[in-house]
Short mmCIF file of C-alpha atoms in Angstrom, two decimals:
data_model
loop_
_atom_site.label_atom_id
_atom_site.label_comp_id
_atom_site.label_asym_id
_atom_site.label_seq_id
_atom_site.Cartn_x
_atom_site.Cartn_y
_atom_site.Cartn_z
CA UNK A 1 151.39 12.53 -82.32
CA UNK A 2 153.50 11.12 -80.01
CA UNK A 3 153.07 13.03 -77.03
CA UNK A 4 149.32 12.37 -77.79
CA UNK A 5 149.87 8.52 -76.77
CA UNK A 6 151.96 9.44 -73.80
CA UNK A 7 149.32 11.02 -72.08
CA UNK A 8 146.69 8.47 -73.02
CA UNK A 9 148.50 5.86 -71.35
CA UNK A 10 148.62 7.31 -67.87
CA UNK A 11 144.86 7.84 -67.77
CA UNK A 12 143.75 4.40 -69.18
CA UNK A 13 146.06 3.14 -66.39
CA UNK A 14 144.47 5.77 -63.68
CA UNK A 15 140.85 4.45 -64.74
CA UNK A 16 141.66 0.69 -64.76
CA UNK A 17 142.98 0.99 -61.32
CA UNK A 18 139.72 2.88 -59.94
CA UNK A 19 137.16 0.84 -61.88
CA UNK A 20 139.27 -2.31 -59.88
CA UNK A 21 139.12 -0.47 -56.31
CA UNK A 22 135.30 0.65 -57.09
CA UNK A 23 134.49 -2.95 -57.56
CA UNK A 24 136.20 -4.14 -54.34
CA UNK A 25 134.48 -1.24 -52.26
CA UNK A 26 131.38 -2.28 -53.55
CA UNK A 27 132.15 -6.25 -52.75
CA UNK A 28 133.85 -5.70 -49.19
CA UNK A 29 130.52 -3.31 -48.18
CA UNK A 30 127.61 -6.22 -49.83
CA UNK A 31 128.90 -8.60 -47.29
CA UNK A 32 129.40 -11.26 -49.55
CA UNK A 33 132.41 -13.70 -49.52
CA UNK A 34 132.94 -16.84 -52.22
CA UNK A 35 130.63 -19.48 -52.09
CA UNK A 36 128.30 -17.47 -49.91
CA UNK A 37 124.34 -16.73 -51.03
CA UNK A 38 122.94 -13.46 -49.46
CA UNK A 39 119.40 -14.11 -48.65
CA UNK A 40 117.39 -10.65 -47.91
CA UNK A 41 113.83 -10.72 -46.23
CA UNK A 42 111.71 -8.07 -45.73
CA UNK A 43 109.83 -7.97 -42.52
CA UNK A 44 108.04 -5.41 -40.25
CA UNK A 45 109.24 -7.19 -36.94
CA UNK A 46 110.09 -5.27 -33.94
CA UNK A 47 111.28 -5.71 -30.06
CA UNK A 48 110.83 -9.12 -28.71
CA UNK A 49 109.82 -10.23 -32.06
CA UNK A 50 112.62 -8.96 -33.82
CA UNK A 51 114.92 -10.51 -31.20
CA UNK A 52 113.36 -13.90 -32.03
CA UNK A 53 114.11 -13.51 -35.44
CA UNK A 54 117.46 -12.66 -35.02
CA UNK A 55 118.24 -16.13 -32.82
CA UNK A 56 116.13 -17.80 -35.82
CA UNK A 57 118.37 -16.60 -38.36
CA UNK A 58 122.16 -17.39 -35.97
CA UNK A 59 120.90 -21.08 -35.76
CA UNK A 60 120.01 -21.23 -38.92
CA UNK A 61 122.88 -19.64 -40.32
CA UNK A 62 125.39 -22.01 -37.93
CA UNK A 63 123.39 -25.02 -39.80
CA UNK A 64 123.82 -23.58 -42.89
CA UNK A 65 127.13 -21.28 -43.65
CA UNK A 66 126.79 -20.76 -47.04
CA UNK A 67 123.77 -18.82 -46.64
CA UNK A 68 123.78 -15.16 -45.52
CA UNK A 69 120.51 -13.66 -44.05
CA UNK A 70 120.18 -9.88 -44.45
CA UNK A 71 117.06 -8.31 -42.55
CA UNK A 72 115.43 -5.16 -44.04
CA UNK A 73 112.59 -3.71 -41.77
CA UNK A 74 109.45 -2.80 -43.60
CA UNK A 75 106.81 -1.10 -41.85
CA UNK A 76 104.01 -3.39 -40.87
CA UNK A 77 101.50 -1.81 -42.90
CA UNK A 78 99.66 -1.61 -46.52
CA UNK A 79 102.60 1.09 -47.35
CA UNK A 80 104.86 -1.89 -46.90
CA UNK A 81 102.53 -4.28 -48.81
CA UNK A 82 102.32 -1.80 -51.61
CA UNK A 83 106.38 -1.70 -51.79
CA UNK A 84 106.18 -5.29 -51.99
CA UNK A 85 104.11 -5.82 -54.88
CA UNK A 86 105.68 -2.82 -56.86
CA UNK A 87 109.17 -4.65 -56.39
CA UNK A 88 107.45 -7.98 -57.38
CA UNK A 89 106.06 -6.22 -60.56
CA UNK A 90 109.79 -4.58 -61.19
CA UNK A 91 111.31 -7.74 -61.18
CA UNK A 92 113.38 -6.87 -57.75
CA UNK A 93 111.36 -8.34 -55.26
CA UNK A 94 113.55 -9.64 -51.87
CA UNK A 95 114.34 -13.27 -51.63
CA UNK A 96 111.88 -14.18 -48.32
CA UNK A 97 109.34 -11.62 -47.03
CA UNK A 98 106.70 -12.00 -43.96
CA UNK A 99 103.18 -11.76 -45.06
CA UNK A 100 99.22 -12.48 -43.12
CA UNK A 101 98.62 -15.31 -43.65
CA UNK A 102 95.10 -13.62 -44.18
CA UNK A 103 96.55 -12.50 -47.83
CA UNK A 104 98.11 -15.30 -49.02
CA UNK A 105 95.42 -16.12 -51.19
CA UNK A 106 95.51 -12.79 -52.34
CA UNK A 107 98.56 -12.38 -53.95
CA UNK A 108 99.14 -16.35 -54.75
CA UNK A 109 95.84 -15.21 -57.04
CA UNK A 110 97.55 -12.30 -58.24
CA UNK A 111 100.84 -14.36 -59.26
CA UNK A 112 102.87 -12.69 -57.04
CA UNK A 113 104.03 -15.58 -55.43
CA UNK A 114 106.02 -18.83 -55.68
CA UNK A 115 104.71 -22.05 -55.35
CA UNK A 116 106.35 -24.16 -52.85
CA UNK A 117 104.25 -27.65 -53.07
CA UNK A 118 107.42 -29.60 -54.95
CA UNK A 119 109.99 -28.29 -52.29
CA UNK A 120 107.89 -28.82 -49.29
CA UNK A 121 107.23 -32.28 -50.62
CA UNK A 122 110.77 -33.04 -51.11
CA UNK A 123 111.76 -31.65 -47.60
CA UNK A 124 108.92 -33.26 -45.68
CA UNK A 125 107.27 -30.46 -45.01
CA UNK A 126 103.40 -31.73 -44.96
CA UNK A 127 99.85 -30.99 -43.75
CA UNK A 128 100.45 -33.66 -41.48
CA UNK A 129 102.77 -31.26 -38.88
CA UNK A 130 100.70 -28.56 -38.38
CA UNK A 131 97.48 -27.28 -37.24
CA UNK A 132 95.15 -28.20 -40.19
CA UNK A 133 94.17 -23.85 -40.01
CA UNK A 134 97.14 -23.09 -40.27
CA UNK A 135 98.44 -25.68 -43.49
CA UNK A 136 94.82 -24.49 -45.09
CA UNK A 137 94.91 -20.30 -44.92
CA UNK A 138 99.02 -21.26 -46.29
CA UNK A 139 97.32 -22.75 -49.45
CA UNK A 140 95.60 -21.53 -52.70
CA UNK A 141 93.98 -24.02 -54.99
CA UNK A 142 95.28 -27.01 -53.31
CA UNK A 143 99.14 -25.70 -53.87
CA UNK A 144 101.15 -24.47 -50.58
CA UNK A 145 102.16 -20.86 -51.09
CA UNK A 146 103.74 -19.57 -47.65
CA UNK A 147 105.05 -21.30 -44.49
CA UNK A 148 103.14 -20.75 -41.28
CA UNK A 149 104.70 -19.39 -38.43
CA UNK A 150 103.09 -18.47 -35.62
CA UNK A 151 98.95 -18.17 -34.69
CA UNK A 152 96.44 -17.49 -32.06
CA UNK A 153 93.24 -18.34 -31.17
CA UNK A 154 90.21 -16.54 -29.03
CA UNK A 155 87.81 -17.86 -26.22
CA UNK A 156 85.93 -16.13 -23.54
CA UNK A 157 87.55 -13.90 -21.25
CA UNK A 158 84.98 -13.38 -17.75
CA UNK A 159 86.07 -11.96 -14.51
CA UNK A 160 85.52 -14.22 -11.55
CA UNK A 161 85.03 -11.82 -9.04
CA UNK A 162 82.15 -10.30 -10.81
CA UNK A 163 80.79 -13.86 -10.85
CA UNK A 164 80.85 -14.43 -7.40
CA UNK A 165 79.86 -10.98 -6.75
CA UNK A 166 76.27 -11.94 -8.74
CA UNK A 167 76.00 -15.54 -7.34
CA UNK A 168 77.38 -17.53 -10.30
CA UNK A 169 80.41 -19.72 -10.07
CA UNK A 170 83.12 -18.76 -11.12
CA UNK A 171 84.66 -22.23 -11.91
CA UNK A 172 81.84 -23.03 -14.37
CA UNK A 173 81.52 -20.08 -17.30
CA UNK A 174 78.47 -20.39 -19.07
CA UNK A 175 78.95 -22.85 -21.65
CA UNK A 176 75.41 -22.59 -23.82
CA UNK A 177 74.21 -19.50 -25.42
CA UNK A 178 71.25 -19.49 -23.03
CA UNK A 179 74.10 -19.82 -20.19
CA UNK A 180 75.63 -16.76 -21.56
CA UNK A 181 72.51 -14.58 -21.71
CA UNK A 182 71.56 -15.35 -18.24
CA UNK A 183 75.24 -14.72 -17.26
CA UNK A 184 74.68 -11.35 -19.07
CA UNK A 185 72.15 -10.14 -17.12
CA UNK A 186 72.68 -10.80 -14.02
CA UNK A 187 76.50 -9.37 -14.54
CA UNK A 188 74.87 -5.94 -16.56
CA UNK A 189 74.14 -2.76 -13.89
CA UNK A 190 72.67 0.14 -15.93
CA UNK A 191 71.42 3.42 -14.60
CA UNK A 192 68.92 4.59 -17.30
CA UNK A 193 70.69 4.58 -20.85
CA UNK A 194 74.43 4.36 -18.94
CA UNK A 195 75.74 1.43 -18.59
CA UNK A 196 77.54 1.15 -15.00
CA UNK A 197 78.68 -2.28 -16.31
CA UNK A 198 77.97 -4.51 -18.98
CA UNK A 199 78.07 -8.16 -18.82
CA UNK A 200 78.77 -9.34 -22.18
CA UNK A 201 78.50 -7.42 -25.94
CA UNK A 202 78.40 -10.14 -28.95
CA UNK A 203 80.29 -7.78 -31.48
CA UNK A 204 83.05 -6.60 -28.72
CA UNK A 205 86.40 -7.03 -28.93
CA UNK A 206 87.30 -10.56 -30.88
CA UNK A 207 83.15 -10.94 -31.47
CA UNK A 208 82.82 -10.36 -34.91
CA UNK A 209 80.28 -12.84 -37.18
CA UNK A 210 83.56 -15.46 -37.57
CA UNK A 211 83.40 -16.13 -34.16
CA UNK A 212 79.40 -16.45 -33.48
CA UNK A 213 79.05 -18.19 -37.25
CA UNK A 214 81.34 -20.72 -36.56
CA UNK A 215 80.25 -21.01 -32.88
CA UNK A 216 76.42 -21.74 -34.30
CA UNK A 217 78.09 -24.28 -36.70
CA UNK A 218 77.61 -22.59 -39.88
CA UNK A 219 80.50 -22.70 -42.82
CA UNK A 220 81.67 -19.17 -44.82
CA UNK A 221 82.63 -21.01 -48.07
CA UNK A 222 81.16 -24.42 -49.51
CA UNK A 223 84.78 -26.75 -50.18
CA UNK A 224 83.42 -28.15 -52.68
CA UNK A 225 82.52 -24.76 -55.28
CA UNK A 226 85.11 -22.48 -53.75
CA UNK A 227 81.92 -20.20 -52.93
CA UNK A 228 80.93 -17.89 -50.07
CA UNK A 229 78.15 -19.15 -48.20
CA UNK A 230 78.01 -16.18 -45.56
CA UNK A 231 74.00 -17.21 -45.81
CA UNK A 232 74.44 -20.29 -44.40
CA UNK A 233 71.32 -20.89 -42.61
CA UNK A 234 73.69 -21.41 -39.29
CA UNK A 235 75.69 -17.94 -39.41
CA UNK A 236 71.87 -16.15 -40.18
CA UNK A 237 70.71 -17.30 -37.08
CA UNK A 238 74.20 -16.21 -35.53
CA UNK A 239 73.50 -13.10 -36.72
CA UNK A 240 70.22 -13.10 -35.80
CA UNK A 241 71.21 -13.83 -32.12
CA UNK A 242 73.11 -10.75 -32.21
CA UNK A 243 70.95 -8.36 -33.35
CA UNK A 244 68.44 -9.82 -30.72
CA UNK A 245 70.75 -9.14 -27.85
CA UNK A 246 71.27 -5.61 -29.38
CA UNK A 247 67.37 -5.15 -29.29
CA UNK A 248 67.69 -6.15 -25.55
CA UNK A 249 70.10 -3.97 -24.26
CA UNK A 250 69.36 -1.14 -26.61
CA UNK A 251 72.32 -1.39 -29.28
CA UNK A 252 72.31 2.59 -29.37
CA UNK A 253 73.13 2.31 -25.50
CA UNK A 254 75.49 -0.36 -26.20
CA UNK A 255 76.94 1.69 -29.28
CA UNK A 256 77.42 4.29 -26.05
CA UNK A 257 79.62 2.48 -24.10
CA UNK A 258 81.84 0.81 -26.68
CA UNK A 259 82.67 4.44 -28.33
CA UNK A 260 83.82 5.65 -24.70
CA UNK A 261 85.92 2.27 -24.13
CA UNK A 262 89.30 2.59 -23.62
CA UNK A 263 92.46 0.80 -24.37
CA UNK A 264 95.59 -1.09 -22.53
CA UNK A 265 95.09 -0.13 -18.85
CA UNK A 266 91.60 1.74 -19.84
CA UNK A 267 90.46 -1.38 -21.58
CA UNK A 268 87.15 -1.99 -20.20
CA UNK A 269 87.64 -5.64 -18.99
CA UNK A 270 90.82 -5.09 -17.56
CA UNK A 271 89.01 -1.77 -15.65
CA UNK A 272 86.16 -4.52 -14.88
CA UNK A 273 84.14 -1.85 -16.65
CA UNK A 274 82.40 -5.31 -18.94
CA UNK A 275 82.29 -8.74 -16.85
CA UNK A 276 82.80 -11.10 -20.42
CA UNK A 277 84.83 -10.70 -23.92
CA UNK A 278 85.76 -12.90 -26.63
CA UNK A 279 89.61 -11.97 -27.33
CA UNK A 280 92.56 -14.06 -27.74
CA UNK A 281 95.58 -14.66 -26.63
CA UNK A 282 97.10 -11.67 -27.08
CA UNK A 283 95.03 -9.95 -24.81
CA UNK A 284 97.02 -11.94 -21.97
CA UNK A 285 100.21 -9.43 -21.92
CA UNK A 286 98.12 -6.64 -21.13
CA UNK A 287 96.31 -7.89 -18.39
CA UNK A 288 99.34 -9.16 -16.88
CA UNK A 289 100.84 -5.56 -17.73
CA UNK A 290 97.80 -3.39 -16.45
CA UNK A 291 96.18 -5.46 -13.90
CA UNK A 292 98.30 -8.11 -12.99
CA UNK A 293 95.79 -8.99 -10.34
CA UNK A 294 92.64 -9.18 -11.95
CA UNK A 295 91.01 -12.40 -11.25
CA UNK A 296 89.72 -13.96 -14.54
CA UNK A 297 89.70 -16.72 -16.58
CA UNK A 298 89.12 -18.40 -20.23
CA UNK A 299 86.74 -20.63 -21.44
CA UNK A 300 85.32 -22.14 -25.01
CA UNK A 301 83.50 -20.07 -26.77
CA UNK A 302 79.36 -20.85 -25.94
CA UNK A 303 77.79 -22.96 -28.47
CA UNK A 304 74.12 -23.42 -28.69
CA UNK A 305 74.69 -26.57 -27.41
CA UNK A 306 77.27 -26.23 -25.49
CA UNK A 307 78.87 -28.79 -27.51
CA UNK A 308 81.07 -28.82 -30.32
CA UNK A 309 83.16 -25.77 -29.28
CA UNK A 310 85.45 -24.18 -31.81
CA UNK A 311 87.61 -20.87 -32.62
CA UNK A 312 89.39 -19.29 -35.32
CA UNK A 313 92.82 -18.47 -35.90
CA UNK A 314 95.15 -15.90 -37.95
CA UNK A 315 99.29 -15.40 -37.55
CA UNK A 316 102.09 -14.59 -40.21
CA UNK A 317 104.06 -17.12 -43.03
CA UNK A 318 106.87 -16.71 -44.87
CA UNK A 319 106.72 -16.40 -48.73
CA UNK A 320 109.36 -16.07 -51.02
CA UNK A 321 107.96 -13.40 -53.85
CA UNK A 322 107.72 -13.99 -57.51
CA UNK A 323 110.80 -13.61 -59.45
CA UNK A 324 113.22 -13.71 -55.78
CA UNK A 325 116.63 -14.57 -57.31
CA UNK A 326 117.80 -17.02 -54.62
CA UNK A 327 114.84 -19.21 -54.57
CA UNK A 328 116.98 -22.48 -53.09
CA UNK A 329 118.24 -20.36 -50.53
CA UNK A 330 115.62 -18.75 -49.69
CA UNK A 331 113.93 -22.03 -49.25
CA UNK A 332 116.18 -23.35 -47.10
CA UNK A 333 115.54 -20.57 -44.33
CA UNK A 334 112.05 -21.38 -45.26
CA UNK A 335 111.89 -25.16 -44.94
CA UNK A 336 114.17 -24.37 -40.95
CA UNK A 337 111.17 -21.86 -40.43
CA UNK A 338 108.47 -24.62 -40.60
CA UNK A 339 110.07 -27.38 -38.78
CA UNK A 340 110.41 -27.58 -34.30
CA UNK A 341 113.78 -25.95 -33.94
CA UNK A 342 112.75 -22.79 -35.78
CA UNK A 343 109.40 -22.70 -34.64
CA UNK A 344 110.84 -22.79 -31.31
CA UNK A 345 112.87 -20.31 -31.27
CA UNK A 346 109.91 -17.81 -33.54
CA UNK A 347 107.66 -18.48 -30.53
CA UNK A 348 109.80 -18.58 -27.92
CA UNK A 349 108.18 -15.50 -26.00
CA UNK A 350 104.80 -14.86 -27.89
CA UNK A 351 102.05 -16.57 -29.96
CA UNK A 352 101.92 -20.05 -30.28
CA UNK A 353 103.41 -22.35 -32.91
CA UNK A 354 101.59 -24.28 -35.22
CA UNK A 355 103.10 -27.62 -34.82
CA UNK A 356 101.18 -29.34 -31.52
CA UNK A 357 104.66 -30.83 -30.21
CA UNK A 358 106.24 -27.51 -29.80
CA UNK A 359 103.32 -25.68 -27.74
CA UNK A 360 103.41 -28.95 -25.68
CA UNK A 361 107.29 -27.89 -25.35
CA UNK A 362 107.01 -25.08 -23.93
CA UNK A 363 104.71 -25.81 -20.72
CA UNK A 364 101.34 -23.95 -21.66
CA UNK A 365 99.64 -27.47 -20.15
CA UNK A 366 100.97 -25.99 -16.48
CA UNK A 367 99.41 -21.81 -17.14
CA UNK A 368 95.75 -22.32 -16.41
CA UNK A 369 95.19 -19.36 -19.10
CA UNK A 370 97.61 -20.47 -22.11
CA UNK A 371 96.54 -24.26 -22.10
CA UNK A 372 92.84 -23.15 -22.86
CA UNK A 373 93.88 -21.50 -25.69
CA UNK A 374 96.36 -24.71 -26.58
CA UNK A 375 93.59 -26.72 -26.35
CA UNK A 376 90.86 -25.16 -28.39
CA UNK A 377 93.58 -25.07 -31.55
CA UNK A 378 92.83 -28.37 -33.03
CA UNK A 379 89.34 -27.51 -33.23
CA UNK A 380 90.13 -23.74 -35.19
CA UNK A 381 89.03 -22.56 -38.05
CA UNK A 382 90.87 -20.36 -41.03
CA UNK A 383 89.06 -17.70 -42.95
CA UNK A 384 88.48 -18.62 -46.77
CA UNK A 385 91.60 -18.51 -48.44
CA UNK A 386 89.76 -16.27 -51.41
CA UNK A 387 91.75 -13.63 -53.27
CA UNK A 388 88.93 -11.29 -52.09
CA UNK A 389 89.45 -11.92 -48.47
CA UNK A 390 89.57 -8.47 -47.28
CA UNK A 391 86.29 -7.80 -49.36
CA UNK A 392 84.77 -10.74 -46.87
CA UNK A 393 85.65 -9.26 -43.73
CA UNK A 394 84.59 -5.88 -44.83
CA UNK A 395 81.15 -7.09 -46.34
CA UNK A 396 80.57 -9.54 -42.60
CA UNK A 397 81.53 -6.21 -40.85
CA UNK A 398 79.18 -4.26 -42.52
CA UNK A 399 75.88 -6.73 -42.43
CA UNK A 400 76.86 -6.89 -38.82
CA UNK A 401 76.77 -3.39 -38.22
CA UNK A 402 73.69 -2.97 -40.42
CA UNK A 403 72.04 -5.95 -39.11
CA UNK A 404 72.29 -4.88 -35.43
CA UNK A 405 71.00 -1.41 -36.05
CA UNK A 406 68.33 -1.96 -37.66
CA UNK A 407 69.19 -1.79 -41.02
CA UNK A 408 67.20 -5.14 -42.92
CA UNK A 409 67.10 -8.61 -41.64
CA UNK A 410 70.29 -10.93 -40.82
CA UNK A 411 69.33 -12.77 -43.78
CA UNK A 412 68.67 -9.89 -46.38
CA UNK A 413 72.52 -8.09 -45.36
CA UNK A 414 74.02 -12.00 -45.77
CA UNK A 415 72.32 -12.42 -49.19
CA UNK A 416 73.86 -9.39 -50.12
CA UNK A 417 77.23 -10.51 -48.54
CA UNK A 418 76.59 -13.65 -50.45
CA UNK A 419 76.15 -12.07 -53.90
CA UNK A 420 78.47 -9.47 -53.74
CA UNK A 421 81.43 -11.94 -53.11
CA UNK A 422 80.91 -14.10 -55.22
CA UNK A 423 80.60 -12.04 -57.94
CA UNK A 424 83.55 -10.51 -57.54
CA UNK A 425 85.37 -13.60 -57.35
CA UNK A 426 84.05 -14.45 -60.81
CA UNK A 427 86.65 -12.95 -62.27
CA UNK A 428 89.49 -15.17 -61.29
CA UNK A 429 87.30 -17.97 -62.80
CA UNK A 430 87.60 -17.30 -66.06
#
């Protein structure tokens, strides 16, 4: 009986001492020290945007020391999405994660994330700093659900030597719809059904029915109701436009040359292979890249009446995800996000903020290109913040592909765009 005890005691001692140097392991590899909150984010960032990030977070943690950031790359995709929503669901969801602001009304509709109204409030955070786009597509139901960091815009790209080369001028881009179609022709060289080179294409690039519907001055969603109007009266006749031009130029010529375009240095306004685009910003780096000495420039959007010009405008936000477990934290990398020095340093070599005082910062007014872009901003529009957003784009896609071959009238495919929207956002009425 006795020697029984003697050996028990050794081994109780034995498993004390490695359930004490387990639990040290497992504090010295976490990181985390006394009085110091581990914040994790999820992002998909990479290269120049990831080194961005990484000044973001030094400055912010030199401002703030008891707060540890600790990136975790996601891939940029639906994959990562997915992985996002399952850890929501499992109660283990990361403290800050990077989202579109395209989805935010998605998943603030789904509950999956956490209102931030009261904390903005109390940090000053307000509509008031930013781009009214980019406060709007951060919002669901009039509460603010993500932080907007970054955005774009898109205007029309035409290449002055083809201008000159036609007899237009090249410092005065056609500013009316009728100004464009004239452009058009005179810029387009066909040989039969080939197209040598195009002028313009409606749909191309950054042309989709956002662009020409807002451009014609018609609205996607009454602010009143919450509903889709994609049959505004205004976006039908955008549409109509379109499928008009497509009737002109033979849209299964057309269809042709945009299946045999090419990318980067093989994009086809960069190889001067189409005179006019609509694209945004981003298109910039690749010219610069590819054909640093192409001679083009940017201009508003046409308008019917060459009046009233306008764009739209997408970029990321950060959210903090139901159920995150350092939601102060989190909220302070959050609230440093949204202000100048953060948005500074997020932008600092791509995209543009969306506070007005920072682009002005940074010396876009001097680039001839970039200060287009800065100036058409004010003036953007956000898609409808809708937790069926991606349903939208894919129902506008689809009338505009049906539309402009043929397929029923503008107005019959945006009743049906219409209806089949709204319906499904029924639902998260009741």
């Amino acid at each position: 009986m006795g020697k029984s005890k003697r050996r028990v005691f050794p081994i109780l001692v034995l498993l004390t001492v490695l359930m004490i140097v387990t639990a040290c392991s497992k504090n010295a590899g976490s990181g985390d020290q006394p009085g110091v909150t581990t914040v994790t984010m999820w992002h998909g960032l990479t290269s120049i945007d990831l080194e961005n990030m990484n000044k973001v977070v030094k400055a912010f943690e030199e401002k703030n020391p008891t707060i540890k950031m600790h990136l975790v790359y996601t891939e940029s995709s639906e994959g990562s999405d997915q992985k996002l929503l399952t850890a929501v669901a499992g109660g283990n969801p990361p403290d800050v994660a990077l989202l579109d602001r395209f989805k935010v009304g998605t998943w603030a509709a789904q509950g999956s994330l956490t209102d931030l109204s009261s904390m903005a409030e109390a940090s000053g955070i307000r509509k008031e700093l930013y781009y009214p786009f980019a406060w709007d597509e951060s919002s669901y139901k009039g509460k603010l659900y993500a932080i907007p960091m970054d955005t774009d815009a898109r205007l029309l790209f035409y290449n002055k030597d083809h201008f000159k080369e036609v007899g237009l001028d090249p410092e005065k881009p056609p500013k009316t719809i009728a100004e464009l179609e004239a452009a058009a022709e005179k810029l387009t060289i066909k040989e039969g059904k080939r197209f040598k080179r195009i002028g313009f294409i409606p749909w191309y690039s950054q042309g989709w029915l956002y662009t020409w519907g807002w451009a014609f001055g018609g609205e996607f969603q009454d602010p009143a109701t919450g509903k889709i109007t994609a049959n505004d009266p205004k976006v039908v006749e955008a549409l109509q436009w379109m499928t008009d031009f497509g009737k002109k130029y033979n849209v299964e010529d057309i269809a042709g040359f945009t299946s045999a375009a090419g990318s980067e240095e093989m994009d086809p306004f960069i190889s001067g292979q189409i005179s006019m685009k609509v694209s945004g910003n981003f298109t910039v780096p690749g010219i610069k890249k590819f054909n640093p000495n192409l001679n083009y420039g940017v201009a508003p959007i046409p308008t019917p009446t060459g009046t009233n010009f306008t764009t739209w405008s997408g970029g990321g936000s950060a959210i903090i995800p139901k159920g995150a477990k350092n939601v102060d934290a989190a909220w302070k990398f959050l609230e440093f996000l949204g202000k100048e020095e953060g948005q500074a340093l997020v932008n600092a070599n791509s995209g543009f903020s969306v506070i007005d005082s920072v682009n002005a910062k940074f010396g876009y007014k001097d680039d001839p290109i970039m200060k287009e872009f800065v100036n058409i901003l004010p003036h953007s529009h956000n898609r409808p913040v809708i937790p069926e957003g991606q349903l939208l784009w894919n129902e506008l896609a689809s009338a505009t592909e049906k539309a402009t071959r043929g397929n029923g009238t503008p107005k019959e495919n945006l009743d049906r765009v219409t209806e089949t929207v709204n319906k499904a956002l029924e639902k998260y009425n009741q």
